[in-house]
XYZ file of C-alpha atoms in Angstrom:
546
model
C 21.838 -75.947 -106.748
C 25.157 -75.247 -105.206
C 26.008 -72.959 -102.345
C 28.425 -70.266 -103.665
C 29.783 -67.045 -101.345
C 30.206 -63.670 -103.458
C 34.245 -64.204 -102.713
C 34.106 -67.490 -104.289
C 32.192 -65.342 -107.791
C 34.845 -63.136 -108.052
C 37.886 -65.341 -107.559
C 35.977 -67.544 -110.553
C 36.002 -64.323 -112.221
C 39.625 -63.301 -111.641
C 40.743 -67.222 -112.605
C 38.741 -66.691 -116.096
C 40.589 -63.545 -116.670
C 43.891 -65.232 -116.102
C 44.995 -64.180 -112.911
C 47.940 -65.875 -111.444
C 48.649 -63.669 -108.044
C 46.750 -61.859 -105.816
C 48.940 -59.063 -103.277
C 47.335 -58.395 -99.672
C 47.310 -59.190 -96.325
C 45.027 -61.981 -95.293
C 41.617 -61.110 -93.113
C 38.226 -63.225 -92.059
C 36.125 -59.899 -93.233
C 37.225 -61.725 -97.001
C 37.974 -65.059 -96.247
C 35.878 -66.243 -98.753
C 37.664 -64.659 -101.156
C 41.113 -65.501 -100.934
C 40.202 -69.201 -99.172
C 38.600 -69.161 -103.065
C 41.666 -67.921 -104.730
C 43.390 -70.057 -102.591
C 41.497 -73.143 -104.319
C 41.709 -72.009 -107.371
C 45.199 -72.286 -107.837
C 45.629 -68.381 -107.686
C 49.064 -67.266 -105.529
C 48.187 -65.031 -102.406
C 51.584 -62.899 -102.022
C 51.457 -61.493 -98.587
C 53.591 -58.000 -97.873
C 53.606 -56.933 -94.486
C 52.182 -53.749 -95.042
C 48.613 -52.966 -97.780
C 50.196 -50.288 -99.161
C 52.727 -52.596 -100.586
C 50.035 -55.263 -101.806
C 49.272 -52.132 -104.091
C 52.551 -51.316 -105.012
C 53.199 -54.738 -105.830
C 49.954 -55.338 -107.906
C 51.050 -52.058 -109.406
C 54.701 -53.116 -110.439
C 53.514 -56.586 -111.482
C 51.215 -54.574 -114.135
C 53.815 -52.921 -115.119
C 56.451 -55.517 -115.535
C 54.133 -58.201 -116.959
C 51.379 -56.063 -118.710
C 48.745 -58.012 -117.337
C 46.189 -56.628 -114.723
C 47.707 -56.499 -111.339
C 44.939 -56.976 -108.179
C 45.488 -56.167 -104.765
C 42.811 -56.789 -101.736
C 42.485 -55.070 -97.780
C 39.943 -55.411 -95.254
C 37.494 -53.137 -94.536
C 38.595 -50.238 -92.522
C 42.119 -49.867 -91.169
C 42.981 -52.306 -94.167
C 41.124 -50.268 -96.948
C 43.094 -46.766 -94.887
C 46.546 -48.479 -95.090
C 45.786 -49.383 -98.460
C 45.031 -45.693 -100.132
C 48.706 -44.549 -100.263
C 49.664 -46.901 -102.810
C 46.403 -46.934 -104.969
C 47.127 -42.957 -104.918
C 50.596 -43.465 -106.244
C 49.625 -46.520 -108.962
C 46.391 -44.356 -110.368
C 49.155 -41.762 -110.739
C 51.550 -43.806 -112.662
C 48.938 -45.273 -113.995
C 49.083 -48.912 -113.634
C 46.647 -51.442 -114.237
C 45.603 -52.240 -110.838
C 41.995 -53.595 -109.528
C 41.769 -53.853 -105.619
C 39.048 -55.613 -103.846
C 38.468 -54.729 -100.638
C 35.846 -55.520 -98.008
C 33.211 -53.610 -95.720
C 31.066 -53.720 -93.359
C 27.359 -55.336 -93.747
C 24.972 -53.036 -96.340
C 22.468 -52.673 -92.737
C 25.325 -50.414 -91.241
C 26.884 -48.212 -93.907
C 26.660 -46.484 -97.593
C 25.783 -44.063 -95.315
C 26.950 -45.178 -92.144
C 24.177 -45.769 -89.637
C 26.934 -43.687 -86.889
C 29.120 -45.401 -84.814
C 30.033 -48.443 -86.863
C 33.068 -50.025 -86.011
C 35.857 -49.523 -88.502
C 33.645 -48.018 -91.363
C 33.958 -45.497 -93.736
C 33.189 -44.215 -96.895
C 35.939 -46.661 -99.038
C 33.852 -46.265 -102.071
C 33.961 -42.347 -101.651
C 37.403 -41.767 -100.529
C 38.909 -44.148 -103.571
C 36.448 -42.691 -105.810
C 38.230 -39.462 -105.827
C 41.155 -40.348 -107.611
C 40.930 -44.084 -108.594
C 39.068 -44.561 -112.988
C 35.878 -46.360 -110.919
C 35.184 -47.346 -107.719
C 31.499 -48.837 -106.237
C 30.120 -51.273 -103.607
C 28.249 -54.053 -104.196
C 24.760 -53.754 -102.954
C 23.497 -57.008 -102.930
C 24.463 -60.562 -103.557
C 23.061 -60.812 -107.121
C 24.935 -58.038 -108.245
C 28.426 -59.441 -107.783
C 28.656 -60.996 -111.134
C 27.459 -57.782 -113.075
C 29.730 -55.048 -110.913
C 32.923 -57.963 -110.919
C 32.359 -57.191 -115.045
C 32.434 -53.964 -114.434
C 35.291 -53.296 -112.726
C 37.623 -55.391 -115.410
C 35.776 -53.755 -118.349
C 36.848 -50.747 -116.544
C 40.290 -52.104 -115.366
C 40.508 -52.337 -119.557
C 39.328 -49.595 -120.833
C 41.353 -46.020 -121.964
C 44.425 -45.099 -119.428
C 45.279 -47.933 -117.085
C 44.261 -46.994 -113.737
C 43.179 -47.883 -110.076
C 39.563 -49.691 -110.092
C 38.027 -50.242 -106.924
C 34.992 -52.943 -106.185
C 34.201 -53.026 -102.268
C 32.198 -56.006 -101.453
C 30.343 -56.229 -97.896
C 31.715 -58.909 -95.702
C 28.566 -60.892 -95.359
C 28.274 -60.596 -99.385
C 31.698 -61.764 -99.284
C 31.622 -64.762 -97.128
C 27.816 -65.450 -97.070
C 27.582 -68.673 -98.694
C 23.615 -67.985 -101.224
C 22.803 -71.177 -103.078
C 22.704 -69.515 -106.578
C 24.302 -70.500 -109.670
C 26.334 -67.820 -110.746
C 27.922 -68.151 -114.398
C 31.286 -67.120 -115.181
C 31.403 -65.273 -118.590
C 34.423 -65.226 -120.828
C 36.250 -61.856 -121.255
C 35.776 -61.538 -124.606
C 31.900 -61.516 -123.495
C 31.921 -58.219 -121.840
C 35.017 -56.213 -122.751
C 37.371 -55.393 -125.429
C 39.921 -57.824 -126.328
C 42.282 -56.018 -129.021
C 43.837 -52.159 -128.736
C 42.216 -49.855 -130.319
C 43.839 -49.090 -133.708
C 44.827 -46.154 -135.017
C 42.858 -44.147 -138.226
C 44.919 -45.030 -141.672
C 44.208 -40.953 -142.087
C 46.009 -40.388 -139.320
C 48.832 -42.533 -139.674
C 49.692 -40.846 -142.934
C 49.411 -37.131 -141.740
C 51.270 -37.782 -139.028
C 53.789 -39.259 -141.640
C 53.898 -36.175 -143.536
C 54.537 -33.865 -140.744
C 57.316 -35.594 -139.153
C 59.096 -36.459 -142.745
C 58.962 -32.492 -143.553
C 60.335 -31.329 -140.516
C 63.948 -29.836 -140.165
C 64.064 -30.786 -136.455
C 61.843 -33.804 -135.570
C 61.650 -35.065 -132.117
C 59.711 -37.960 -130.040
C 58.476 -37.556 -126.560
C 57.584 -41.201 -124.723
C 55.643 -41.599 -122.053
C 54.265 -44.704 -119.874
C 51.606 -45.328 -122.748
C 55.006 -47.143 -124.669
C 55.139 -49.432 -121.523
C 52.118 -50.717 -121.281
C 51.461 -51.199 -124.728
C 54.788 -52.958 -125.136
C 55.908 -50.474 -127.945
C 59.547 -50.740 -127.296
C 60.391 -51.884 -130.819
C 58.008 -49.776 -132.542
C 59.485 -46.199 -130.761
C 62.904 -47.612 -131.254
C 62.089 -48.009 -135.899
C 60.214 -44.930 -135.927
C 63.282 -43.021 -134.128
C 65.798 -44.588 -136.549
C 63.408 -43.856 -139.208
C 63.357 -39.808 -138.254
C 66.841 -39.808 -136.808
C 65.086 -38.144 -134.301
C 65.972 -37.751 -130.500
C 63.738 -39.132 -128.068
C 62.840 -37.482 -124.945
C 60.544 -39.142 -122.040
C 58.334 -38.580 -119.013
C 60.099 -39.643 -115.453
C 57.536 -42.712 -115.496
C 59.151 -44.113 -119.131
C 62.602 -43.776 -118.559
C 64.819 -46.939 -120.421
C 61.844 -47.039 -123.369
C 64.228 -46.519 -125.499
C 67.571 -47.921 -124.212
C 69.591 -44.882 -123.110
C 72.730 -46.506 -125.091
C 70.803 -45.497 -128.408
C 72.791 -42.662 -130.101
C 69.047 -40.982 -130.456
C 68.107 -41.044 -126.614
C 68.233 -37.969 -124.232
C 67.804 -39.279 -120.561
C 66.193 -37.248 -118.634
C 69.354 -36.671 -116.427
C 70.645 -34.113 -119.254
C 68.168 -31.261 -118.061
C 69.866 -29.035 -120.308
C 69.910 -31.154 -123.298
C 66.232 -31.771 -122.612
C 64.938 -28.292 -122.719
C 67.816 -27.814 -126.069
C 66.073 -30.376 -127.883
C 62.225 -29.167 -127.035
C 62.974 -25.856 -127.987
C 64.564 -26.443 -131.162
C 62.303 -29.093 -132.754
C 59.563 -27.765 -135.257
C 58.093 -30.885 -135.222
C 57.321 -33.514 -132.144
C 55.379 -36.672 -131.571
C 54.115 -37.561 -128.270
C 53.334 -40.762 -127.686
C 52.009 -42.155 -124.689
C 52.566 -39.400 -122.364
C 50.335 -36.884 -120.513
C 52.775 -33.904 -120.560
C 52.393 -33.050 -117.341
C 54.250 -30.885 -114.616
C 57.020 -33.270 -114.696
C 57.356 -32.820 -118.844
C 57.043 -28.706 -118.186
C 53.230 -28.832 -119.351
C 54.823 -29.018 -122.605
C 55.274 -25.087 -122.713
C 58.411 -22.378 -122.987
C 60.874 -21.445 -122.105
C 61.351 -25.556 -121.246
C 59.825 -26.195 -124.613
C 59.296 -23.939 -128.061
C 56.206 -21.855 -128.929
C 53.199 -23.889 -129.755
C 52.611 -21.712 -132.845
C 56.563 -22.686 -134.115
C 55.964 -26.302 -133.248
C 53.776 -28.903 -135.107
C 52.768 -31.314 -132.272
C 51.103 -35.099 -132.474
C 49.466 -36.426 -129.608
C 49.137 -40.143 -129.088
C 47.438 -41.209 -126.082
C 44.401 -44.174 -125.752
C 42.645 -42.041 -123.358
C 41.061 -39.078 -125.431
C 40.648 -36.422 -122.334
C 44.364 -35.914 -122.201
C 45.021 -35.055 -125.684
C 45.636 -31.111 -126.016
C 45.124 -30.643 -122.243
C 48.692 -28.582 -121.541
C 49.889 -27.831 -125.338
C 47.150 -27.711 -128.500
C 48.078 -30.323 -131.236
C 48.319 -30.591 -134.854
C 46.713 -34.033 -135.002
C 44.749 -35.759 -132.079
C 44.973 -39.793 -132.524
C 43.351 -41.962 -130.068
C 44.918 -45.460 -130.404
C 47.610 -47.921 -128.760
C 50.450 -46.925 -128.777
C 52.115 -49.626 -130.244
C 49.271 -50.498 -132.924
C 49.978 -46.899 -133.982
C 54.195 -46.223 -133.857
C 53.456 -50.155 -136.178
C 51.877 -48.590 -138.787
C 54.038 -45.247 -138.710
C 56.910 -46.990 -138.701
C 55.847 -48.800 -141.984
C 55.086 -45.231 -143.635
C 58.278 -43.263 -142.483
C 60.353 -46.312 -143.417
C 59.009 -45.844 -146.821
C 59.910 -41.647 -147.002
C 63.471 -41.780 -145.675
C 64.416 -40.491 -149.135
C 62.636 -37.659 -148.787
C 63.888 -36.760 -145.003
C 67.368 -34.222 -144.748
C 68.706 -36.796 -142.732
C 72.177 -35.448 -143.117
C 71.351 -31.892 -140.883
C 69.407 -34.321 -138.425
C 72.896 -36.273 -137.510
C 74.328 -33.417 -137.152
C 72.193 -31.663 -134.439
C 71.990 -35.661 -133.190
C 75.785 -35.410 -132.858
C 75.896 -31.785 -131.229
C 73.450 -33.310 -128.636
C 75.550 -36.623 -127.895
C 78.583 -34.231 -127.122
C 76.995 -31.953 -124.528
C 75.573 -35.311 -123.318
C 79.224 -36.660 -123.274
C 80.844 -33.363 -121.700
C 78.213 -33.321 -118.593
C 78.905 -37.433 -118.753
C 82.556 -36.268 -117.820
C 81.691 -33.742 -115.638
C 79.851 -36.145 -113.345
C 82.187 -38.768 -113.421
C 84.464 -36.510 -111.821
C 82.514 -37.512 -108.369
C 83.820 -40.671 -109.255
C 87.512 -39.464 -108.363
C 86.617 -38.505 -104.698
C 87.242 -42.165 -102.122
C 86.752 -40.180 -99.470
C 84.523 -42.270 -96.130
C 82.052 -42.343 -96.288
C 81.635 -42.979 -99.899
C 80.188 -40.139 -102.488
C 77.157 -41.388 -103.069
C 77.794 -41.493 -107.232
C 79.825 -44.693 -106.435
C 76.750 -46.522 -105.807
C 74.492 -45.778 -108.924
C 78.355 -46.404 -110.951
C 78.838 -49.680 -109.322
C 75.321 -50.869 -109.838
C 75.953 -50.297 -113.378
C 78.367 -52.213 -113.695
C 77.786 -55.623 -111.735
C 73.455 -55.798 -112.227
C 72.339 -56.757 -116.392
C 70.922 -54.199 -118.626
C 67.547 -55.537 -118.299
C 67.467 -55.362 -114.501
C 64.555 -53.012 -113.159
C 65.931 -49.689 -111.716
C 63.301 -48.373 -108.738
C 64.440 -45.192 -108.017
C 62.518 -43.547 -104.138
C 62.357 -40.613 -101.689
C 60.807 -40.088 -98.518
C 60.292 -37.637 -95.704
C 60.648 -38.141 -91.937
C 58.362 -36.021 -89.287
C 59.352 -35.386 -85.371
C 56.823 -37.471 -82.469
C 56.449 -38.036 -78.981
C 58.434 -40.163 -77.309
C 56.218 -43.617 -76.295
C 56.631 -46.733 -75.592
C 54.677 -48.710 -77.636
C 54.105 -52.655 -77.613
C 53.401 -54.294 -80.642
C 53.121 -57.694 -82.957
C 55.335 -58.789 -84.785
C 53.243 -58.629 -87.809
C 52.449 -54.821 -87.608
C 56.104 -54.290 -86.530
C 56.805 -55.219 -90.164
C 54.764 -52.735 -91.489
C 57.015 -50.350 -91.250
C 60.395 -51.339 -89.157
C 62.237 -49.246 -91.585
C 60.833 -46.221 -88.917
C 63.145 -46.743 -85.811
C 65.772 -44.991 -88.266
C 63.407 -41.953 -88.315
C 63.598 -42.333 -84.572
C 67.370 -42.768 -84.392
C 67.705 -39.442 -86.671
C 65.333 -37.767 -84.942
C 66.882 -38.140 -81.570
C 63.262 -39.446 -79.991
C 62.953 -41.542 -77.115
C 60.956 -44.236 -78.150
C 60.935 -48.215 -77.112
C 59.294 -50.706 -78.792
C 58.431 -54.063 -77.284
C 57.686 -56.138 -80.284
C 55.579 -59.313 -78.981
C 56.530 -62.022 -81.426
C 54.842 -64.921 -81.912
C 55.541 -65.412 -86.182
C 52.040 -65.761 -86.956
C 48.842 -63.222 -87.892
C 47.184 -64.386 -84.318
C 43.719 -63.374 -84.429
C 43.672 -63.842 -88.411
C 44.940 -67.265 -87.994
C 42.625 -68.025 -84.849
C 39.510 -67.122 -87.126
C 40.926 -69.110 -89.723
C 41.467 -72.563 -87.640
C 37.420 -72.884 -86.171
C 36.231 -71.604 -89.980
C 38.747 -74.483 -91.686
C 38.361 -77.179 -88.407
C 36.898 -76.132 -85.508
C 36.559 -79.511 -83.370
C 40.422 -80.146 -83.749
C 41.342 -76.768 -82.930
C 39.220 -77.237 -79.606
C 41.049 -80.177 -78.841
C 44.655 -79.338 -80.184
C 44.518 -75.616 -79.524
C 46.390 -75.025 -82.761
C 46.780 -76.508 -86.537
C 49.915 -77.106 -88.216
C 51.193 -74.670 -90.930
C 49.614 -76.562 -93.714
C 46.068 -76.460 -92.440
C 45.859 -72.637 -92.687
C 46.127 -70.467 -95.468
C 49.344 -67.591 -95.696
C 48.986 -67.354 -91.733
C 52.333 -67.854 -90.717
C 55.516 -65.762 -90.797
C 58.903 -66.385 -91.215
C 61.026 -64.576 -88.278
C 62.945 -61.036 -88.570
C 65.305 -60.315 -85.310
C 63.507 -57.112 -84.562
C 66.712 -56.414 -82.439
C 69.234 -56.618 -84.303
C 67.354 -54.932 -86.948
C 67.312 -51.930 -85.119
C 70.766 -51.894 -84.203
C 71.693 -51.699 -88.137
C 69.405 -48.452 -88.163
C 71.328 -47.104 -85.067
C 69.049 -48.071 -82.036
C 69.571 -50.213 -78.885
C 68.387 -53.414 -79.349
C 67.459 -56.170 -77.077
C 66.063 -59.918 -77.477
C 64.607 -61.309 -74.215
C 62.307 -64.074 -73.977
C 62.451 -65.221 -70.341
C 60.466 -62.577 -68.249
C 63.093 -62.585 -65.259
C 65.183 -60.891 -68.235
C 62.148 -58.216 -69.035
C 62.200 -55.703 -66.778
C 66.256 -55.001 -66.437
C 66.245 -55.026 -70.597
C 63.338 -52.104 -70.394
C 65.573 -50.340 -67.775
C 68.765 -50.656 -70.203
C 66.377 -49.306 -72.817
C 65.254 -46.177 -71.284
C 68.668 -45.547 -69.916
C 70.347 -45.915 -73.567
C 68.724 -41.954 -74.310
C 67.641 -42.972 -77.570
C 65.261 -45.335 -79.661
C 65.137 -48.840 -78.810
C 63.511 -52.029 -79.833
C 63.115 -54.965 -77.548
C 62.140 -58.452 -79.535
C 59.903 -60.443 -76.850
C 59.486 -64.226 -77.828
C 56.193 -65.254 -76.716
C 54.457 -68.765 -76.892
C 52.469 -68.341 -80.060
C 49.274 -70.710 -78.705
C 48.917 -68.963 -75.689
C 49.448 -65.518 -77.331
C 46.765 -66.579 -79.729
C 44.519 -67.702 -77.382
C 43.833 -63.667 -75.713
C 41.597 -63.456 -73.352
C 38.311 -61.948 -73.650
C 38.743 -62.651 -77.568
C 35.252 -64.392 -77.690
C 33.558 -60.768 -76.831
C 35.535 -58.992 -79.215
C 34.321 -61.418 -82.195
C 30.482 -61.300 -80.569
C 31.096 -57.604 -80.905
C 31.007 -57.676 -84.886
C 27.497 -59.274 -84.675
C 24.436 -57.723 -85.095
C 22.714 -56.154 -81.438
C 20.444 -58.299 -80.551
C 16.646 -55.925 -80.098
C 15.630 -52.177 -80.719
């Protein structure tokens, strides 16, 4: 009987489910987890930040429709981590992140004091589809199931499974089976009711005013096609959510982007009829109610979602269906294709062709930005130009942020948490706050890959001090010129890396009255090699007596 570490399950688990990347930041509390994926074959894609290992897990669901899977370490890792699993359980994205905690003997609750503990489980739990910790080594199997059975199941979602570190890394000699997916969760969408199909049919073929409203649901079933023949079908315009803008391709003569407010609420409030598909019509959408959209009681509404708790939440329905979206738009497709002979298509083209010209009139009236070359540039310019030089299947991300006032500080830093969030000295610089930052730089995660080089070969790293880049796994870092960096943002910036040059480069920072960023090269051995970094490792261990 083999020796097998509760990382090593689930990476098995992840590789049956066909897996191809993991996103997250590598850490010993789960090094026998990604050393497994690692093995495996599996790509670890290292941000420099956990919230973006969720983001990108998030967008490579989306993108790719397969399940997207994101790890942090326990603690700080798990805390950094929460932002994006809060945005990607709100778009709803297929995302499963694995995370780490402390030993079972010190929290769920914890015992008080605990370094870098809480209540992951709890906190995630709260928004995220599922989210539980792993008791005990012979449960890793059955919750790993769990959490893809759940990852698979109704809305796509966050799905959290937090795995102690000593369940993690603790090699058990066990044999633990890997079972197919087919073995313990669905494989095929869940199809629609022939019932259903056909009264939804017959509604939208006897209205006057037909209209579709998409959301997300048409992404991540892949229903593209299927929206796009059962809009021709109607000649009906198509609305969507913010989330499922481009699902029909906003060149169609029967889209209405969302950009055309007032052609959006036009079209709600005159349809009699209108099929939701995919979409939770939420506070973006208007709840679905007036004066954005017409009287429930003067409009016949279909609701398409898979998950069954959203249907008739914000605006009662005609006809619930519970089904993929795709699977479902299919087999409507088939039956409206079949009654366009009984459809007034003829007044539908025309309110289609009222719509396109109040579309085309604001089109102008926008484009008239496009006139001003003043500098600095209108900011239209940039969304105009993009159109025309990137493809029209590139990816549009479209962001916001805020900025908040500080204290001034000095603050000295790696330069692997510098690249958390860099983009900050510009919040600085706008802010007018007196801040430097001395980024120690050394291109590597130190302590991460110091932990990593006596697990992988300890006698050589005794002797050598250090192993090359390919006898550690995802440690290293490519270089970013922290200085010069923050003189694009505004900043003074500063690269020093004999110390003779330190202290007159601090001086020229403080005396600059504004934000600055000093890049400090450092050896990267002897920066690894900290002192008193034995106690700080003894420190995770277990007190020794009462």
């Amino acid at each position: 009987m083999s020796e097998t570490s509760g990382g090593e399950v689930l990476a098995r688990m992840l590789k049956a489910e066909g897996v191809e990347k993991v996103f997250g930041i590598i850490d010993g509390t789960y090094f026998g987890f990604y050393s497994s994926l690692h093995n495996l074959g599996i790509e670890i894609v290292t941000p420099r930040h956990e919230t973006c290992a969720a983001h990108m897990a998030g967008a490579y669901a989306r993108v790719t429709g397969r399940l997207g899977v994101c790890m942090a370490s326990n603690g700080p890792g798990v805390a950094n981590l929460l932002p994006g699993l809060v945005v990607e359980q709100a778009e709803g994205n297929r995302v499963l992140a694995i995370t780490s905690c402390r030993r079972p003997q010190i929290m769920y609750p914890d015992r008080g004091g605990s370094y870098q503990c809480f209540d992951q489980s709890g906190v995630i739990g709260r928004f995220a589809k599922w989210s539980h910790a792993v008791p005990s080594f012979d449960r890793v199997a059955e919750m790993g199931r769990m959490a893809l059975r759940e990852s698979f199941e109704g809305r796509p979602g966050v799905v959290h499974l937090d795995v102690p570190e000593n369940i993690m890394n603790g090699k058990v000699k066990a044999e633990v089976p890997v079972w197919a997916p087919h073995q313990y969760r669905r494989m095929s969408p869940v199809p629609p009711l022939a019932e259903q199909v056909e009264r939804a049919a017959e509604l939208l073929a006897a209205a006057g005013a037909p209209m579709i409203h998409a959301g997300s649901g048409i992404i991540h079933s892949g229903a593209y096609d299927e929206l796009r023949r059962v809009a021709e079908a109607l000649h009906a315009p198509v609305t969507t959510s913010w989330a499922a803008r481009g699902v029909l391709a906003e060149t169609s003569e029967l889209a209405v982007p969302m950009i055309y407010v007032k052609q959006n609420h036009e079209v709600r409030n005159e349809a009699d009829a209108v099929l939701i598909v995919g979409s939770r019509l939420g506070e973006t959408d208007w709840w679905g109610k007036p004066p954005y959209w017409r009287r429930a009681s003067e409009q016949k509404t279909i609701q398409v979602d898979i998950d069954g708790h959203i249907i008739g939440a914000n605006k009662p329905v005609e006809l619930a269906v519970v089904a993929d979206a795709k699977l479902f738009l299919a087999a409507l497709a088939e039956k409206l294709e079949a009654l366009r002979g009984r459809m007034n298509l003829d007044e539908r083209k025309r309110r289609m062709a009222k719509y396109r010209d109040a579309m085309k009139a604001e089109r102008a009236k926008l484009d008239e930005k496009l006139e001003d070359r003043s500098v600095p540039m209108n900011p239209a310019h940039i969304a105009h130009v993009c159109q025309q030089l990137f493809p029209d299947d590139a990816i549009l991300v479209a962001d916001g942020g805020n900025a908040h006032p500080d204290k001034p500080v000095c603050c000295i830093i790696g330069d692997g948490a510098m690249g958390f969030h860099p983009q900050e000295v510009e919040t600085a610089v706008r802010n007018r706050m007196r801040v430097v930052y001395l980024v120690v730089c050394d291109k590597q995660w130190g302590m991460v890959k110091m932990n990593q080089q006596f697990t992988l070969k300890p006698l050589k790293t005794l002797i050598f001090k250090s192993l090359g880049p390919d006898e550690t796994i995802k440690a290293d870092l490519g270089e970013i010129a922290f200085d010069k960096l923050a003189q694009s943002m505004g900043a003074h910036g500063e690269r020093v890396s004999d110390p003779a040059q330190l202290k007159p480069a601090i001086e020229r920072s403080l005396a600059a009255g504004g934000p600055a960023v000093i890049h400090v090269d450092v050896d990267p051995v002897k920066h690894m090699w900290a002192p008193g970094l034995m106690h700080f490792k003894d420190m995770h261990l277990e007190p020794k007596g009462k």
